[in-house]
Amino acid sequence: QPVEATDDAFWDQFWADTATSVQDVFALVPAAEIRAVREESPSNLATLCYKAVEKLVQGAESGCHTEKERQIVLNCCRLLTRILPYIFEDPDWRGFFWSTVPGAGRGGGDEDDENARPLAESLLLAVADLLFCPDFTVQSHRRSTVDTAEDIHSIDSCEYIWEAGVGFAHSPQPNYIHDLNRTELLKLLLTCFSEAMYLPPSSDSSNTNPWVQFFCSTENRHALPLFTSLLNVVCAYDPVGYGIPYNHLLFSDYREPLVEEAAQVLIVTLDYDSSTSSSPTVDGTTTGTAMDDVDPPGPDNLFVNYLSRIHREEDFQFILKGVARLLSNPLVQTYLPNSAKKIQFHQELLVLFWKLCDFNKKFLFFVLKSSDVLDILVPILYFLNDARADQSRVGLMHIGVFILLLLSGERNFGVRLNKPYSVRVPMDIPVFTGTHADLLIIVFHKIITSGHQRLQPLFDCLLTIVVNVSPYLKSLSMVAANKLLHLLEAFSTTWFLFSAVQNHHLVFFLLEVFNNIIQYQFDGNSNLVYAVIRKRNVFHQLANLPTDSQSIQKGLQRKKKTPEPISRTNSQDGVSMEGSRPAAPAEPGTLKTSLVATPGIDKLTEKSQVSEDGTMRSLEPESSQSPPEGNLPSAVSDGEPWSGEASHPRRDRRRLSSASSSGQWTPTPDWVMSWKSKLPLQTIMRLLQVLVPQVEKICIDKGLTDESEILKFLQHGTLVGLLPVPHPILIRKYQANSGTAMWFRTYMWGVIYLRNVDPPIWYDTDVKLFEIQRV
C-alpha cells in the first residue's frame, strides 16, 4: 500500500543505518524486490527516489558537516545506484526523473523555483556540489576548527581540483576517505548516465543522452573543475605506488578504484559525435544548417569543449606521459612480475586517448611531434598481439586498430616508425632486429594469419595503415619484408580472389605498399627488393590471372573443404621471443558484449594526396583511383552485425568466403577484368625486368648461393631513370562518421558493463544497446 511522503520515520530507515557499504545495499535490495515495487506500488518507488534525491540535495546545501549527514548522503547514493537501472529498463519509467514531482515542494506551500527542476537535474547538481564538499570529498582550506564551516555555495571549486596537472599546480595530500567518497558519488553519476544502455543502437547517433547533456552544460557550475579533476586524477596515477616497486603489496591502493571510475565517467561524458557537429568541411562551408549560426562556436557539451581547447605544451606532455605510463603497465608486469599493481582499465584509456586525438588536433600533432608516440604504439601492438585469438576481446582489437589508423593519416607517424626497436617486451612474435615499422608489420601479419576469424573486417584497416606509412619506411628488416610477401601470396590465390566481392582490395593495398617503398625509399630497402625478386612468380601470376569462366570456377573449386584463410606453413616464423606466451583464446564462459558492425574502409577514411611540399589535399571522391565496388561494406557479410553470431556456431566455418555464401554473388569474367586491368603492377614489373637478369648473372658468374652478396649488390644498385614516374602519395585519412560514433558508444558501454562487477550495477537488467553473451 502507498506510504505517505510525509511519513519520515518510514523513509528514514532506508538511509539512517550507520555502516553499510554499496555491496550491502546490493545484497539487501534484491532485483526482484525493486521490480515488484515498480509494478505493484509505483507510488512508493517514486517517493523513495524523490526522497533519496531530496536527501542528497539537503546534504549538498548544508555541506555535510556531521558524520551522520555524510552517512545519509552515502547511503542515498548507494540506494540510487541500485535502483536507477530498474527505472531505465522500463520505458514507462524512463521519463520519471525528467518530470517535476507535483506537490512535493519543501514545506508544502512555498513553491520556490528550485522545486520546479526535474528530479534528474536536482540529482545531478547535488552530486556535482557534493564532489567539491570540504572535509567530505576535498581537503578543507580552513585552518582552525573554531571557524564556521565553509559555505558550500561561496567556495570556488576551481581551488579544490583533486589533483595537480592540467590547469592546476597544487597536488593535495592524498586522503583515502575522500577518495572512497568520490568513488561512490562517481559510481552514482555513471549509473545516471547509463540510461544509454537501455536504448537500442540507432544509426542516428545524434540522440544525445539527456543526463550527460545537462551535467556537461553551463547549468553545472562545477563543470570545469570536475573535468580537470577527472582528467588529472587519471593522468597523474602511478600504479607502481609512489614509484617504489612492490609497494602495492604493502599498502592498499585507494586511488585505483577512483581512477577507474574517473576514467569511465570521463569517456561517457565525452561521448559526442563529432561528425554531426557543425565543423568546417574541406571546401570551407560548414556542415550544418543555417540554424547553427545562433549557437556559440564549439559544442554545447562543456567537457568536449574543454578537452578540445587544451593547448599548453606542458599539459599535453602531462596527459601523454600519463596515458603512456598506464598503457605500458601490463608490459612492465612481464619483466618484473608483480612489481607494480596490474591495472585493468586499459580499454577505457584507449577510448580516452582516441577522444583526445579526435577532438583536439593540437594534441594529435603534439603526440606525433616526438618519438613519444612510440610509447603509445608499443602497448597497442602488445594488446593487439595478445588479444588476437580471443573472441571476447574483438572490441579491444578494433579500438587499437582505429587509433593506429587515425595516427597513420599523419606523415610524422610514418617517419617516427623508423626509430630502432630495442625495448624487448616479451611478445609472441618472431625475433627480429629492426625498427618500430618492422614490429608493426610483424604483429599485423600475426593478426591476419593467426587471429580470430571475427577480425576479418579489420584486414582492410590493417593494410590501409601499412599503405599510409609505407612511403616513409627507410629500411625494412628481412623478417618484415618476408611477412609482407607472404600476405601477398596468400591474398592472391585464385580461390581467395574469387570467393568474395571485396577480397581483391587487399591485393591492391599490398601492391600500393610495394610501389610506395620502391618509388620513394628504394635505397634503404634492399631486403624488400630481394624478397620481391625471390617471390617474383607471385607478381607474374597476378599479371596473368585468368579471367575466363572455366578458370574462375576451377579457382573456386581449389578451396579445400575447410579453408584456412592463410596457410602458415610457408611463412618462416622462426623462434618466438623469449618469455612470451602464445595468444590464448577466450576462456569458455567468459562474458562478452556484442558490437555493432563498423563501416567499410571507404566510409572510415577519405583520400588525401601528399603534394611535393608535404602538405595534403583532400581528393574528391569522383577522382578516386580505387578499384570498383569501393562502396561495399567491409567483410561483415551483408552488413549484419556480429552480435547474431553467438547463435550460429556453423557460421564460423565460412571463414573468408562469407560474401559468396550469404549473398547470391558469383564472380564473372567481366568483374575480374574490371579490377585486374587496374592492378598497379607496372613499377614492380619494371624493377624485375631490370634487376632479375643482373642478379641471375651475378649468381652464374660467381657461382653464388649466398644471400649476402646479392643483398650487397642490391644495396648499391639504383633504378634512377628506369622506373615509371613516381605516382603521387595517397593517404587514406580517418574521417569522423556516425557509424564509428555508434560503434564507440556500444563498445564503451559494453566495457563499462563488464568491468563493474563489484557491485554488479547493471547485471541482469534488460540492456538494449548490446547483447551479453557467453563464450
PDB file of C-alpha atoms in Angstrom, residues 561-710:
ATOM      1  CA  LYS A 561      36.726 -28.401 -47.660  1.00  0.00           C
ATOM      2  CA  THR A 562      37.576 -26.271 -44.617  1.00  0.00           C
ATOM      3  CA  PRO A 563      39.608 -23.420 -45.998  1.00  0.00           C
ATOM      4  CA  GLU A 564      42.163 -21.944 -43.680  1.00  0.00           C
ATOM      5  CA  PRO A 565      42.245 -18.289 -44.639  1.00  0.00           C
ATOM      6  CA  ILE A 566      46.002 -18.326 -44.923  1.00  0.00           C
ATOM      7  CA  SER A 567      48.406 -21.187 -44.747  1.00  0.00           C
ATOM      8  CA  ARG A 568      51.023 -20.733 -42.091  1.00  0.00           C
ATOM      9  CA  THR A 569      53.373 -23.323 -43.478  1.00  0.00           C
ATOM     10  CA  ASN A 570      55.294 -21.228 -45.967  1.00  0.00           C
ATOM     11  CA  SER A 571      55.838 -18.364 -43.570  1.00  0.00           C
ATOM     12  CA  GLN A 572      59.127 -18.901 -41.782  1.00  0.00           C
ATOM     13  CA  ASP A 573      58.090 -17.873 -38.308  1.00  0.00           C
ATOM     14  CA  GLY A 574      61.255 -18.853 -36.545  1.00  0.00           C
ATOM     15  CA  VAL A 575      61.595 -18.696 -32.802  1.00  0.00           C
ATOM     16  CA  SER A 576      59.222 -16.549 -30.765  1.00  0.00           C
ATOM     17  CA  MET A 577      60.626 -14.035 -28.322  1.00  0.00           C
ATOM     18  CA  GLU A 578      61.848 -15.313 -25.011  1.00  0.00           C
ATOM     19  CA  GLY A 579      59.416 -15.141 -22.111  1.00  0.00           C
ATOM     20  CA  SER A 580      56.373 -14.724 -24.338  1.00  0.00           C
ATOM     21  CA  ARG A 581      53.145 -16.665 -24.044  1.00  0.00           C
ATOM     22  CA  PRO A 582      51.130 -17.588 -27.126  1.00  0.00           C
ATOM     23  CA  ALA A 583      47.932 -15.594 -27.622  1.00  0.00           C
ATOM     24  CA  ALA A 584      45.204 -17.583 -25.908  1.00  0.00           C
ATOM     25  CA  PRO A 585      41.568 -17.884 -26.958  1.00  0.00           C
ATOM     26  CA  ALA A 586      38.870 -16.755 -24.534  1.00  0.00           C
ATOM     27  CA  GLU A 587      38.202 -18.972 -21.529  1.00  0.00           C
ATOM     28  CA  PRO A 588      34.869 -20.752 -22.004  1.00  0.00           C
ATOM     29  CA  GLY A 589      32.173 -18.960 -20.032  1.00  0.00           C
ATOM     30  CA  THR A 590      33.790 -15.522 -20.415  1.00  0.00           C
ATOM     31  CA  LEU A 591      31.127 -12.848 -20.737  1.00  0.00           C
ATOM     32  CA  LYS A 592      31.321 -10.547 -23.727  1.00  0.00           C
ATOM     33  CA  THR A 593      29.111  -7.862 -25.182  1.00  0.00           C
ATOM     34  CA  SER A 594      28.118  -7.650 -28.828  1.00  0.00           C
ATOM     35  CA  LEU A 595      29.261  -4.780 -31.042  1.00  0.00           C
ATOM     36  CA  VAL A 596      27.641  -3.093 -33.991  1.00  0.00           C
ATOM     37  CA  ALA A 597      29.300  -3.564 -37.376  1.00  0.00           C
ATOM     38  CA  THR A 598      31.939  -0.996 -38.290  1.00  0.00           C
ATOM     39  CA  PRO A 599      31.723   0.993 -41.522  1.00  0.00           C
ATOM     40  CA  GLY A 600      33.777  -0.194 -44.515  1.00  0.00           C
ATOM     41  CA  ILE A 601      37.205   1.342 -45.082  1.00  0.00           C
ATOM     42  CA  ASP A 602      35.858   3.732 -47.721  1.00  0.00           C
ATOM     43  CA  LYS A 603      33.425   5.194 -45.151  1.00  0.00           C
ATOM     44  CA  LEU A 604      36.084   5.247 -42.438  1.00  0.00           C
ATOM     45  CA  THR A 605      38.625   7.161 -44.470  1.00  0.00           C
ATOM     46  CA  GLU A 606      38.919   9.835 -47.118  1.00  0.00           C
ATOM     47  CA  LYS A 607      41.739  10.006 -49.615  1.00  0.00           C
ATOM     48  CA  SER A 608      44.273  12.796 -49.435  1.00  0.00           C
ATOM     49  CA  GLN A 609      47.137  13.410 -51.809  1.00  0.00           C
ATOM     50  CA  VAL A 610      50.532  14.470 -50.488  1.00  0.00           C
ATOM     51  CA  SER A 611      51.987  17.298 -52.577  1.00  0.00           C
ATOM     52  CA  GLU A 612      55.666  17.971 -53.235  1.00  0.00           C
ATOM     53  CA  ASP A 613      55.964  20.204 -50.180  1.00  0.00           C
ATOM     54  CA  GLY A 614      54.454  17.573 -47.912  1.00  0.00           C
ATOM     55  CA  THR A 615      51.062  19.246 -47.497  1.00  0.00           C
ATOM     56  CA  MET A 616      47.954  17.162 -48.008  1.00  0.00           C
ATOM     57  CA  ARG A 617      44.897  17.986 -50.011  1.00  0.00           C
ATOM     58  CA  SER A 618      41.653  16.093 -49.963  1.00  0.00           C
ATOM     59  CA  LEU A 619      40.693  14.291 -53.135  1.00  0.00           C
ATOM     60  CA  GLU A 620      37.104  14.494 -54.283  1.00  0.00           C
ATOM     61  CA  PRO A 621      35.593  11.011 -54.309  1.00  0.00           C
ATOM     62  CA  GLU A 622      34.991  11.095 -58.116  1.00  0.00           C
ATOM     63  CA  SER A 623      38.683  11.157 -58.903  1.00  0.00           C
ATOM     64  CA  SER A 624      39.470   8.283 -56.601  1.00  0.00           C
ATOM     65  CA  GLN A 625      41.718   5.633 -58.038  1.00  0.00           C
ATOM     66  CA  SER A 626      40.299   2.805 -56.012  1.00  0.00           C
ATOM     67  CA  PRO A 627      39.141  -0.439 -57.540  1.00  0.00           C
ATOM     68  CA  PRO A 628      35.414  -0.695 -58.318  1.00  0.00           C
ATOM     69  CA  GLU A 629      32.939  -1.767 -55.596  1.00  0.00           C
ATOM     70  CA  GLY A 630      34.740   0.567 -53.249  1.00  0.00           C
ATOM     71  CA  ASN A 631      31.465   1.309 -51.547  1.00  0.00           C
ATOM     72  CA  LEU A 632      30.784  -2.189 -50.312  1.00  0.00           C
ATOM     73  CA  PRO A 633      30.651  -2.774 -46.600  1.00  0.00           C
ATOM     74  CA  SER A 634      33.683  -4.423 -45.107  1.00  0.00           C
ATOM     75  CA  ALA A 635      33.732  -8.146 -44.691  1.00  0.00           C
ATOM     76  CA  VAL A 636      30.780  -8.354 -42.329  1.00  0.00           C
ATOM     77  CA  SER A 637      28.522 -10.412 -44.534  1.00  0.00           C
ATOM     78  CA  ASP A 638      25.667  -8.289 -45.811  1.00  0.00           C
ATOM     79  CA  GLY A 639      26.296  -5.720 -43.146  1.00  0.00           C
ATOM     80  CA  GLU A 640      24.728  -7.867 -40.487  1.00  0.00           C
ATOM     81  CA  PRO A 641      26.144  -7.118 -37.041  1.00  0.00           C
ATOM     82  CA  TRP A 642      28.236  -9.782 -35.410  1.00  0.00           C
ATOM     83  CA  SER A 643      26.023  -9.961 -32.390  1.00  0.00           C
ATOM     84  CA  GLY A 644      23.987 -12.666 -34.062  1.00  0.00           C
ATOM     85  CA  GLU A 645      26.925 -14.984 -34.368  1.00  0.00           C
ATOM     86  CA  ALA A 646      26.560 -16.473 -30.935  1.00  0.00           C
ATOM     87  CA  SER A 647      23.532 -18.409 -32.084  1.00  0.00           C
ATOM     88  CA  HIS A 648      25.100 -19.658 -35.318  1.00  0.00           C
ATOM     89  CA  PRO A 649      28.165 -21.698 -34.456  1.00  0.00           C
ATOM     90  CA  ARG A 650      28.209 -23.023 -38.030  1.00  0.00           C
ATOM     91  CA  ARG A 651      28.834 -19.586 -39.417  1.00  0.00           C
ATOM     92  CA  ASP A 652      32.386 -19.756 -38.157  1.00  0.00           C
ATOM     93  CA  ARG A 653      33.130 -22.403 -40.762  1.00  0.00           C
ATOM     94  CA  ARG A 654      32.502 -19.970 -43.549  1.00  0.00           C
ATOM     95  CA  ARG A 655      35.644 -18.050 -42.773  1.00  0.00           C
ATOM     96  CA  LEU A 656      36.627 -15.794 -45.597  1.00  0.00           C
ATOM     97  CA  SER A 657      34.007 -16.826 -48.096  1.00  0.00           C
ATOM     98  CA  SER A 658      31.157 -15.200 -46.230  1.00  0.00           C
ATOM     99  CA  ALA A 659      30.111 -12.967 -49.085  1.00  0.00           C
ATOM    100  CA  SER A 660      29.631 -15.793 -51.544  1.00  0.00           C
ATOM    101  CA  SER A 661      27.526 -17.877 -49.223  1.00  0.00           C
ATOM    102  CA  SER A 662      25.327 -15.127 -47.858  1.00  0.00           C
ATOM    103  CA  GLY A 663      24.557 -13.064 -50.930  1.00  0.00           C
ATOM    104  CA  GLN A 664      23.951 -14.780 -54.253  1.00  0.00           C
ATOM    105  CA  TRP A 665      27.040 -13.125 -55.655  1.00  0.00           C
ATOM    106  CA  THR A 666      29.147 -15.043 -58.154  1.00  0.00           C
ATOM    107  CA  PRO A 667      32.341 -13.875 -59.834  1.00  0.00           C
ATOM    108  CA  THR A 668      32.096 -13.237 -63.591  1.00  0.00           C
ATOM    109  CA  PRO A 669      34.789 -12.692 -66.229  1.00  0.00           C
ATOM    110  CA  ASP A 670      33.691  -9.051 -66.621  1.00  0.00           C
ATOM    111  CA  TRP A 671      34.017  -8.485 -62.897  1.00  0.00           C
ATOM    112  CA  VAL A 672      37.529  -9.989 -62.769  1.00  0.00           C
ATOM    113  CA  MET A 673      38.568  -7.928 -65.800  1.00  0.00           C
ATOM    114  CA  SER A 674      37.164  -4.756 -64.235  1.00  0.00           C
ATOM    115  CA  TRP A 675      39.757  -4.794 -61.473  1.00  0.00           C
ATOM    116  CA  LYS A 676      42.515  -6.919 -62.973  1.00  0.00           C
ATOM    117  CA  SER A 677      43.106  -4.208 -65.571  1.00  0.00           C
ATOM    118  CA  LYS A 678      43.704  -1.731 -62.755  1.00  0.00           C
ATOM    119  CA  LEU A 679      46.282  -3.779 -60.811  1.00  0.00           C
ATOM    120  CA  PRO A 680      49.231  -1.388 -60.287  1.00  0.00           C
ATOM    121  CA  LEU A 681      51.964  -3.766 -61.431  1.00  0.00           C
ATOM    122  CA  GLN A 682      53.980  -1.519 -63.765  1.00  0.00           C
ATOM    123  CA  THR A 683      56.603  -0.390 -61.236  1.00  0.00           C
ATOM    124  CA  ILE A 684      57.283  -3.889 -59.918  1.00  0.00           C
ATOM    125  CA  MET A 685      57.414  -5.426 -63.401  1.00  0.00           C
ATOM    126  CA  ARG A 686      59.915  -2.819 -64.497  1.00  0.00           C
ATOM    127  CA  LEU A 687      62.013  -3.480 -61.384  1.00  0.00           C
ATOM    128  CA  LEU A 688      62.003  -7.219 -62.077  1.00  0.00           C
ATOM    129  CA  GLN A 689      62.802  -6.647 -65.738  1.00  0.00           C
ATOM    130  CA  VAL A 690      65.890  -4.625 -64.817  1.00  0.00           C
ATOM    131  CA  LEU A 691      67.168  -6.454 -61.742  1.00  0.00           C
ATOM    132  CA  VAL A 692      66.388 -10.136 -62.268  1.00  0.00           C
ATOM    133  CA  PRO A 693      68.842 -10.596 -65.202  1.00  0.00           C
ATOM    134  CA  GLN A 694      71.558  -8.750 -63.251  1.00  0.00           C
ATOM    135  CA  VAL A 695      71.031 -10.869 -60.134  1.00  0.00           C
ATOM    136  CA  GLU A 696      70.982 -14.073 -62.188  1.00  0.00           C
ATOM    137  CA  LYS A 697      74.181 -13.039 -63.947  1.00  0.00           C
ATOM    138  CA  ILE A 698      75.928 -12.463 -60.589  1.00  0.00           C
ATOM    139  CA  CYS A 699      74.819 -15.880 -59.392  1.00  0.00           C
ATOM    140  CA  ILE A 700      76.125 -17.591 -62.542  1.00  0.00           C
ATOM    141  CA  ASP A 701      79.372 -15.616 -62.725  1.00  0.00           C
ATOM    142  CA  LYS A 702      80.290 -16.069 -59.109  1.00  0.00           C
ATOM    143  CA  GLY A 703      78.559 -19.376 -58.507  1.00  0.00           C
ATOM    144  CA  LEU A 704      76.700 -17.673 -55.690  1.00  0.00           C
ATOM    145  CA  THR A 705      74.172 -19.241 -53.446  1.00  0.00           C
ATOM    146  CA  ASP A 706      74.778 -16.704 -50.718  1.00  0.00           C
ATOM    147  CA  GLU A 707      72.170 -14.061 -49.982  1.00  0.00           C
ATOM    148  CA  SER A 708      74.567 -11.520 -48.527  1.00  0.00           C
ATOM    149  CA  GLU A 709      76.416 -10.917 -51.825  1.00  0.00           C
ATOM    150  CA  ILE A 710      73.147 -10.361 -53.680  1.00  0.00           C
TER     151      ILE A 710
END
